[in-house]
Short mmCIF file of C-alpha atoms and ligand atoms in Angstrom, two decimals:
data_model
loop_
_atom_site.label_atom_id
_atom_site.label_comp_id
_atom_site.label_asym_id
_atom_site.label_seq_id
_atom_site.Cartn_x
_atom_site.Cartn_y
_atom_site.Cartn_z
CA ARG A 1 41.39 1.77 16.19
CA VAL A 2 41.07 2.92 19.80
CA PRO A 3 38.97 1.22 22.48
CA LEU A 4 35.83 2.93 23.78
CA ARG A 5 36.63 5.18 26.69
CA LEU A 6 34.55 4.86 29.81
CA ARG A 7 32.96 8.12 30.82
CA PRO A 8 31.07 8.81 34.03
CA ARG A 9 27.34 8.21 33.64
CA PHE A 10 25.24 11.36 34.04
CA SER A 11 22.10 10.92 36.00
CA SER A 12 20.27 14.20 36.27
CA LEU A 13 19.36 17.29 34.31
CA SER A 14 21.86 19.44 36.20
CA SER A 15 24.63 17.26 34.79
CA ILE A 16 23.34 17.90 31.28
CA ALA A 17 23.89 21.62 31.61
CA GLY A 18 27.39 21.01 32.99
CA SER A 19 28.96 18.64 30.51
CA ILE A 20 27.65 17.99 27.05
CA SER A 21 28.51 14.94 25.04
CA THR A 22 26.33 13.67 22.24
CA LEU A 23 25.84 10.39 20.47
CA VAL A 24 24.43 10.75 16.97
CA ILE A 25 22.77 7.57 15.71
CA GLY A 26 24.08 7.51 12.16
CA GLU A 27 23.00 6.01 8.85
CA HIS A 28 25.27 5.19 5.95
CA GLU A 29 24.96 4.03 2.37
CA GLY A 30 27.48 3.11 -0.29
CA GLY A 31 30.44 3.69 2.02
CA ALA A 32 29.44 7.21 3.06
CA VAL A 33 27.52 8.78 5.90
CA LYS A 34 24.06 9.86 4.75
CA ALA A 35 23.46 13.59 4.49
CA PRO A 36 20.66 13.68 7.12
CA THR A 37 23.06 12.17 9.69
CA LEU A 38 25.38 15.13 9.10
CA SER A 39 22.41 17.42 9.72
CA ALA A 40 21.94 15.67 13.08
CA VAL A 41 25.64 16.33 13.82
CA GLU A 42 25.06 19.95 12.85
CA ALA A 43 22.05 20.10 15.21
CA ALA A 44 24.19 18.74 18.08
CA LYS A 45 26.36 21.86 17.83
CA TYR A 46 23.53 23.90 19.30
CA LEU A 47 23.34 21.79 22.47
CA GLY A 48 26.22 23.71 23.98
CA GLU A 49 29.79 24.89 23.75
CA GLY A 50 32.42 22.17 23.81
CA ASN A 51 29.96 19.43 22.92
CA SER A 52 31.86 16.30 22.05
CA VAL A 53 29.97 14.53 19.26
CA SER A 54 30.33 10.81 18.56
CA VAL A 55 28.68 9.16 15.57
CA LEU A 56 27.47 5.58 15.88
CA LEU A 57 27.54 3.56 12.65
CA ALA A 58 26.62 -0.10 12.37
CA GLY A 59 26.42 -2.84 9.77
CA THR A 60 29.07 -5.02 8.24
CA GLY A 61 31.82 -5.16 5.66
CA SER A 62 33.80 -2.65 3.68
CA SER A 63 30.84 -0.31 3.22
CA LEU A 64 30.69 0.17 7.01
CA GLN A 65 34.45 0.69 7.27
CA ASP A 66 34.40 3.19 4.38
CA ALA A 67 31.51 5.05 6.00
CA ALA A 68 33.43 5.17 9.29
CA GLU A 69 36.45 6.67 7.49
CA HIS A 70 34.13 9.16 5.84
CA ALA A 71 32.54 10.11 9.18
CA ALA A 72 35.99 10.53 10.72
CA SER A 73 36.91 13.21 8.21
CA CYS A 74 33.77 14.87 6.90
CA HIS A 75 32.52 17.18 9.66
CA PRO A 76 34.45 19.44 12.01
CA SER A 77 32.23 18.62 15.01
CA ILE A 78 32.73 14.84 15.00
CA SER A 79 35.20 13.90 17.73
CA GLN A 80 34.75 10.12 17.62
CA VAL A 81 33.26 7.49 15.33
CA ILE A 82 31.89 4.36 16.98
CA VAL A 83 31.45 1.29 14.83
CA ALA A 84 29.35 -1.80 15.58
CA ASP A 85 30.19 -4.56 13.13
CA SER A 86 27.45 -7.19 13.08
CA ASP A 87 24.77 -8.63 10.80
CA HIS A 88 22.16 -7.62 13.38
CA PHE A 89 22.30 -4.01 12.27
CA VAL A 90 22.33 -4.34 8.51
CA HIS A 91 18.57 -4.19 7.98
CA HIS A 92 17.80 -1.34 10.35
CA LEU A 93 15.50 -3.35 12.59
CA ALA A 94 14.58 -1.19 15.56
CA GLU A 95 15.08 -3.75 18.34
CA PRO A 96 18.77 -4.58 17.79
CA TRP A 97 19.54 -0.93 17.10
CA ALA A 98 17.77 0.21 20.28
CA ARG A 99 19.72 -2.38 22.28
CA LEU A 100 22.94 -1.20 20.64
CA VAL A 101 22.21 2.40 21.61
CA GLN A 102 21.53 1.28 25.18
CA LEU A 103 24.79 -0.68 25.26
CA VAL A 104 26.86 2.25 23.97
CA GLN A 105 25.10 4.63 26.36
CA GLN A 106 25.79 2.36 29.35
CA ARG A 107 29.49 2.47 28.52
CA GLU A 108 29.88 6.06 27.38
CA GLY A 109 27.30 8.01 29.42
CA TYR A 110 26.35 10.64 26.87
CA SER A 111 24.26 13.60 27.98
CA HIS A 112 22.32 13.59 24.66
CA ILE A 113 21.44 11.08 21.98
CA VAL A 114 20.30 12.50 18.65
CA THR A 115 18.77 10.88 15.62
CA VAL A 116 17.11 12.11 12.47
CA SER A 117 13.34 12.31 12.43
CA ASN A 118 12.97 9.88 9.53
CA SER A 119 11.46 6.39 9.43
CA PHE A 120 14.65 4.86 10.87
CA GLY A 121 14.97 7.39 13.70
CA LYS A 122 11.26 7.30 14.48
CA ASN A 123 11.52 3.53 14.79
CA VAL A 124 14.64 3.33 16.97
CA LEU A 125 14.36 6.37 19.24
CA PRO A 126 11.25 5.47 21.29
CA ARG A 127 12.55 1.94 21.86
CA ALA A 128 15.97 3.20 22.93
CA ALA A 129 14.24 5.74 25.20
CA ALA A 130 12.18 2.96 26.81
CA LEU A 131 15.30 0.89 27.42
CA LEU A 132 17.01 3.91 28.96
CA ASP A 133 13.87 4.87 30.93
CA VAL A 134 13.59 8.42 29.59
CA SER A 135 11.09 10.31 27.40
CA PRO A 136 12.27 11.29 23.93
CA ILE A 137 11.61 14.68 22.36
CA THR A 138 10.69 14.31 18.71
CA ASP A 139 10.73 16.43 15.56
CA VAL A 140 12.97 19.15 16.94
CA VAL A 141 13.39 22.10 14.55
CA SER A 142 15.45 24.41 16.74
CA ILE A 143 17.78 23.97 19.72
CA SER A 144 18.67 26.74 22.13
CA GLY A 145 20.83 25.06 24.72
CA PRO A 146 21.16 21.64 26.29
CA ASN A 147 17.54 21.32 27.38
CA GLN A 148 15.45 23.79 25.40
CA PHE A 149 13.95 22.77 22.09
CA VAL A 150 11.36 23.92 19.58
CA ARG A 151 9.07 21.42 17.87
CA PRO A 152 6.00 21.83 15.68
CA ILE A 153 2.56 20.94 16.99
CA TYR A 154 -0.93 20.88 15.43
CA ALA A 155 0.41 19.63 12.06
CA GLY A 156 2.98 22.41 11.99
CA ASN A 157 0.51 25.23 12.62
CA ALA A 158 2.18 26.19 15.88
CA LEU A 159 5.65 25.87 17.33
CA SER A 160 6.04 24.70 20.89
CA THR A 161 9.11 25.49 22.99
CA VAL A 162 9.77 22.63 25.38
CA ARG A 163 12.21 22.26 28.25
CA TYR A 164 13.58 18.82 29.00
CA THR A 165 13.37 18.15 32.71
CA GLY A 166 13.97 14.40 32.72
CA ASN A 167 16.99 12.34 33.55
CA SER A 168 20.02 12.04 31.35
CA PRO A 169 20.39 11.14 28.58
CA CYS A 170 18.10 13.50 26.71
CA LEU A 171 16.96 11.76 23.52
CA LEU A 172 16.03 13.88 20.52
CA SER A 173 14.96 13.36 16.95
CA VAL A 174 15.67 16.35 14.73
CA ARG A 175 14.28 17.40 11.39
CA SER A 176 17.23 17.33 9.03
CA THR A 177 15.68 20.06 6.90
CA SER A 178 16.00 22.48 9.83
CA PHE A 179 19.74 21.91 10.26
CA PRO A 180 21.40 22.13 6.85
CA GLU A 181 24.85 20.62 6.50
CA PRO A 182 27.70 23.14 6.60
CA THR A 183 29.76 23.68 3.49
CA VAL A 184 33.34 22.90 4.40
CA ALA A 185 36.54 22.69 2.40
CA ALA A 186 37.64 19.14 1.53
CA ASP A 187 40.88 19.51 3.51
CA PHE A 188 39.45 21.32 6.56
CA ARG A 189 40.52 18.57 8.96
CA ALA A 190 44.17 18.12 9.74
CA GLU A 191 43.51 14.93 11.69
CA LYS A 192 40.75 12.38 11.38
CA ALA A 193 38.53 11.63 14.36
CA PRO A 194 39.40 8.32 16.08
CA ILE A 195 37.35 5.26 15.12
CA SER A 196 36.50 2.77 17.87
CA GLN A 197 34.75 -0.60 17.74
CA VAL A 198 31.87 -1.45 20.07
CA ASP A 199 32.51 -4.55 22.13
CA LEU A 200 29.38 -6.57 21.39
CA SER A 201 30.10 -9.39 23.83
CA ALA A 202 27.29 -8.11 26.09
CA PHE A 203 24.85 -8.02 23.18
CA ASP A 204 22.15 -10.48 24.24
CA GLU A 205 20.64 -11.84 21.05
CA ASP A 206 17.52 -13.18 22.77
CA SER A 207 16.35 -9.68 23.55
CA ILE A 208 16.26 -8.69 19.88
CA ARG A 209 14.31 -11.47 18.26
CA LYS A 210 11.06 -9.52 18.22
CA SER A 211 11.25 -8.56 14.56
CA ARG A 212 12.67 -10.29 11.54
CA TYR A 213 13.89 -8.97 8.22
CA VAL A 214 11.87 -10.42 5.35
CA LYS A 215 12.69 -8.47 2.21
CA LEU A 216 13.29 -5.02 0.84
CA THR A 217 11.14 -3.75 -2.00
CA SER A 218 12.50 -0.59 -3.48
CA GLN A 219 12.16 1.19 -6.76
CA GLU A 220 15.22 1.58 -8.94
CA THR A 221 15.37 5.27 -9.74
CA GLU A 222 17.92 7.76 -10.93
CA ARG A 223 15.97 10.54 -9.28
CA PRO A 224 17.28 12.28 -6.15
CA ASP A 225 16.05 11.18 -2.74
CA LEU A 226 12.82 12.99 -1.84
CA GLY A 227 14.08 13.98 1.62
CA ASN A 228 17.20 15.73 0.30
CA ALA A 229 16.30 16.88 -3.22
CA LYS A 230 16.83 20.52 -4.14
CA VAL A 231 13.73 20.48 -6.35
CA VAL A 232 10.52 18.51 -5.69
CA VAL A 233 7.61 18.15 -8.13
CA THR A 234 4.43 17.00 -6.39
CA GLY A 235 1.14 15.82 -7.82
CA GLY A 236 -2.22 15.55 -6.12
CA ARG A 237 -5.53 13.77 -6.58
CA ALA A 238 -6.27 16.00 -9.58
CA LEU A 239 -3.91 13.86 -11.70
CA LYS A 240 -6.74 11.29 -11.70
CA SER A 241 -4.68 8.17 -12.56
CA ALA A 242 -1.28 6.52 -12.30
CA GLU A 243 -0.96 6.93 -16.07
CA ASN A 244 -1.50 10.70 -15.86
CA PHE A 245 0.90 10.89 -12.88
CA LYS A 246 3.70 10.01 -15.32
CA MET A 247 3.51 13.65 -16.46
CA ILE A 248 4.76 14.63 -12.99
CA GLU A 249 7.56 12.06 -13.29
CA LYS A 250 8.58 13.38 -16.72
CA LEU A 251 8.65 16.92 -15.44
CA ALA A 252 10.74 15.82 -12.45
CA GLU A 253 13.18 14.10 -14.81
CA LYS A 254 13.60 17.26 -16.87
CA LEU A 255 14.23 19.32 -13.74
CA GLY A 256 16.48 16.76 -12.02
CA ALA A 257 13.88 16.76 -9.25
CA ALA A 258 12.39 14.26 -6.83
CA VAL A 259 8.73 13.27 -7.14
CA GLY A 260 6.31 13.87 -4.28
CA ALA A 261 2.60 13.13 -3.86
CA THR A 262 -0.28 14.01 -1.61
CA ARG A 263 -1.88 11.37 0.54
CA ALA A 264 -4.95 11.46 -1.70
CA ALA A 265 -2.75 10.59 -4.70
CA VAL A 266 -1.08 7.80 -2.73
CA ASP A 267 -4.37 6.43 -1.42
CA ALA A 268 -5.76 6.43 -4.95
CA GLY A 269 -2.83 4.19 -5.94
CA PHE A 270 -1.16 6.61 -8.38
CA VAL A 271 2.23 6.23 -6.66
CA PRO A 272 3.74 4.28 -3.72
CA ASN A 273 3.42 5.75 -0.25
CA ASP A 274 7.15 6.47 0.14
CA LEU A 275 6.49 9.50 -2.08
CA GLN A 276 3.94 11.01 0.30
CA VAL A 277 4.78 14.47 1.58
CA GLY A 278 3.16 15.74 4.74
CA GLN A 279 2.39 15.16 8.36
CA THR A 280 2.23 11.39 7.90
CA GLY A 281 4.70 11.33 5.03
CA LYS A 282 8.08 12.92 4.39
CA ILE A 283 9.07 16.38 5.54
CA VAL A 284 10.85 18.24 2.75
CA ALA A 285 12.42 21.68 2.45
CA PRO A 286 13.84 21.93 -1.08
CA GLU A 287 14.97 25.11 -2.83
CA LEU A 288 11.95 24.77 -5.15
CA TYR A 289 8.66 22.94 -4.54
CA LEU A 290 6.22 22.63 -7.45
CA ALA A 291 2.69 21.51 -6.54
CA PHE A 292 0.25 20.49 -9.25
CA GLY A 293 -3.39 19.85 -8.41
CA VAL A 294 -2.69 19.97 -4.67
CA SER A 295 -5.36 21.63 -2.52
CA GLY A 296 -2.98 22.56 0.31
CA ALA A 297 -4.57 20.70 3.22
CA ILE A 298 -2.80 21.47 6.52
CA GLN A 299 -1.52 17.91 6.75
CA HIS A 300 0.19 18.31 3.37
CA VAL A 301 1.50 21.80 4.05
CA ALA A 302 3.03 20.50 7.31
CA GLY A 303 5.49 18.55 5.16
CA MET A 304 6.53 21.23 2.67
CA ARG A 305 5.95 24.67 4.17
CA ASP A 306 9.69 25.19 4.83
CA SER A 307 10.50 24.95 1.10
CA LYS A 308 12.40 28.05 -0.03
CA VAL A 309 10.21 28.78 -3.07
CA ILE A 310 6.77 27.24 -3.52
CA VAL A 311 5.01 27.24 -6.89
CA ALA A 312 1.41 26.04 -7.10
CA VAL A 313 -0.80 25.29 -10.08
CA ASN A 314 -4.45 24.76 -9.26
CA LYS A 315 -7.61 25.50 -11.18
CA ASP A 316 -9.37 26.78 -8.05
CA SER A 317 -8.21 30.30 -7.23
CA ASP A 318 -9.41 29.82 -3.63
CA ALA A 319 -7.33 26.67 -3.04
CA PRO A 320 -5.46 27.00 0.31
CA ILE A 321 -2.17 26.07 -1.36
CA PHE A 322 -2.05 29.62 -2.73
CA LYS A 323 -1.75 30.94 0.84
CA VAL A 324 1.68 29.32 1.20
CA ALA A 325 2.78 29.64 -2.44
CA ASP A 326 5.32 32.25 -3.53
CA TYR A 327 4.11 31.91 -7.13
CA GLY A 328 0.65 30.70 -8.05
CA LEU A 329 -0.93 29.92 -11.38
CA VAL A 330 -4.69 29.43 -11.63
CA GLY A 331 -4.92 26.94 -14.43
CA ASP A 332 -5.55 23.40 -15.57
CA LEU A 333 -2.54 21.15 -14.92
CA PHE A 334 -3.43 19.10 -18.00
CA GLU A 335 -2.62 22.19 -20.07
CA VAL A 336 0.18 23.64 -17.94
CA ILE A 337 2.35 20.51 -17.55
CA PRO A 338 2.43 19.56 -21.27
CA GLU A 339 3.36 23.17 -22.07
CA LEU A 340 6.14 23.10 -19.48
CA LEU A 341 7.40 19.76 -20.82
CA GLU A 342 7.50 21.19 -24.30
CA LYS A 343 9.26 24.40 -23.35
CA LEU A 344 11.82 23.07 -20.89
CA PRO A 345 15.06 21.93 -22.49
CA GLU A 346 16.12 18.27 -22.15
CA LYS A 347 18.29 17.73 -19.08
P1 FAD B 1 -7.74 17.33 -2.94
O1 FAD B 1 -7.89 17.93 -1.60
O2 FAD B 1 -8.88 16.60 -3.51
O3 FAD B 1 -7.32 18.53 -3.91
C1 FAD B 1 -7.21 18.41 -5.27
C2 FAD B 1 -6.93 19.81 -5.80
O4 FAD B 1 -6.69 19.74 -7.18
C3 FAD B 1 -8.10 20.77 -5.59
O5 FAD B 1 -7.61 21.95 -4.95
C4 FAD B 1 -8.58 21.09 -7.00
O6 FAD B 1 -8.99 22.44 -7.14
C5 FAD B 1 -7.33 20.85 -7.81
N1 FAD B 1 -7.60 20.42 -9.19
C6 FAD B 1 -8.55 19.55 -9.64
N2 FAD B 1 -8.42 19.37 -10.96
C7 FAD B 1 -7.40 20.16 -11.38
C8 FAD B 1 -6.77 20.41 -12.63
N3 FAD B 1 -7.18 19.78 -13.75
N4 FAD B 1 -5.74 21.28 -12.68
C9 FAD B 1 -5.31 21.93 -11.56
N5 FAD B 1 -5.87 21.73 -10.34
C10 FAD B 1 -6.88 20.85 -10.25
N6 FAD B 1 -2.26 14.60 3.09
C11 FAD B 1 -1.01 14.69 2.58
O7 FAD B 1 -0.82 15.14 1.44
N7 FAD B 1 0.07 14.28 3.32
C12 FAD B 1 -0.05 13.80 4.57
O8 FAD B 1 0.96 13.43 5.17
C13 FAD B 1 -1.36 13.70 5.13
N8 FAD B 1 -1.52 13.24 6.39
C14 FAD B 1 -2.79 13.23 6.91
C15 FAD B 1 -2.97 12.85 8.25
C16 FAD B 1 -4.23 12.85 8.79
C17 FAD B 1 -4.39 12.45 10.23
C18 FAD B 1 -5.34 13.23 8.01
C19 FAD B 1 -6.72 13.27 8.61
C20 FAD B 1 -5.18 13.62 6.71
C21 FAD B 1 -3.92 13.61 6.12
N9 FAD B 1 -3.71 13.98 4.80
C22 FAD B 1 -2.45 14.10 4.32
C23 FAD B 1 -4.84 14.21 3.88
C24 FAD B 1 -5.16 15.67 3.67
O9 FAD B 1 -6.08 16.09 4.66
C25 FAD B 1 -5.82 15.89 2.28
O10 FAD B 1 -6.95 15.05 2.18
C26 FAD B 1 -4.90 15.60 1.10
O11 FAD B 1 -3.68 16.28 1.27
C27 FAD B 1 -5.59 16.09 -0.17
O12 FAD B 1 -4.83 15.72 -1.28
P2 FAD B 1 -4.97 16.51 -2.63
O13 FAD B 1 -4.60 17.94 -2.44
O14 FAD B 1 -4.24 15.73 -3.68
O15 FAD B 1 -6.52 16.33 -3.01
#
């Protein structure tokens, strides 16, 4: 373990261009860094040559320590792993995390702070930005230098190139689907990155009592995580009921895929809202996206248009989903899915 080094604090945009150092706000699970965090590390590469990337991990116990060891050895760009060991960070409440980011920033003076554009990042980043008195740039899909970024607007129908002209640090949330993890050999690193502990003595607990962890309700599932799955099978309102939606789940099981849903299917109560894909749901970019009974509203397409291959089944040949589909079948899903289930081999 090495102590945190004190770096000069940058205060203006001109400093950003001169010296790049990035803090990636990391997530971990089961003793390993989550894949989207590594995408954020990958994104940081594009901020500039010689960028020194630190990953901040927090929580408690052996799972945190294992994740720190993992972070120290799993990506060539990580030059330091910073660990905050405290119960405050276990449940991903935004207030303690935002305060932690502020504390680390005050000591380290990074030019950039990057998080993933998921529910955790979307929760923490604006609060951290407020504490640091800067404006965050969200949903970044491309980075061309320390202060130039591309982000979708109008539900993904246009891309806007924005230049950050604020004070340092520049806070970004990035879409993990736009920065795939690199494939690296297991033994690519001769030396692990150093792991340092955050000194939490200045962590004022009174400032973080604004939210309280109550409970976690999650579904036990063997299926891959929707955000990272290589194959996603999505059902829309046309499924008509939760009972019928089980066809989508069976198909996903056979294909080793994640299940997605449109907002109409979620609102109708067929599936929980953590399966929603789209502008107000999850953004996915799998190798294969299968959409059954999905009209292709712009708010849905905003969440899946970057999929490599899109297959749509819809009984209306004019459905907008066919405009983004690589393969389309005009047909009744109540005939097509049973046939697929019958013909596909068991997994
Ligand atoms: P519908 O639009 O009703 O389409 C059903 C489709 O199924 C139709 O095309 C029909 O031809 C076809 N169909 C019917 N029966 C069959 C059959 N037997 N076999 C085959 N095809 C059949 N939506 C999202 O999905 N995600 C979002 O994140 C999201 N965010 C939103 C944010 C805002 C601010 C707003 C205003 C809307 C948002 N929506 C979102 C809602 C979006 O506009 C659409 O209403 C929704 O995506 C429609 O869902 P759907 O395609 O299941 O239903």
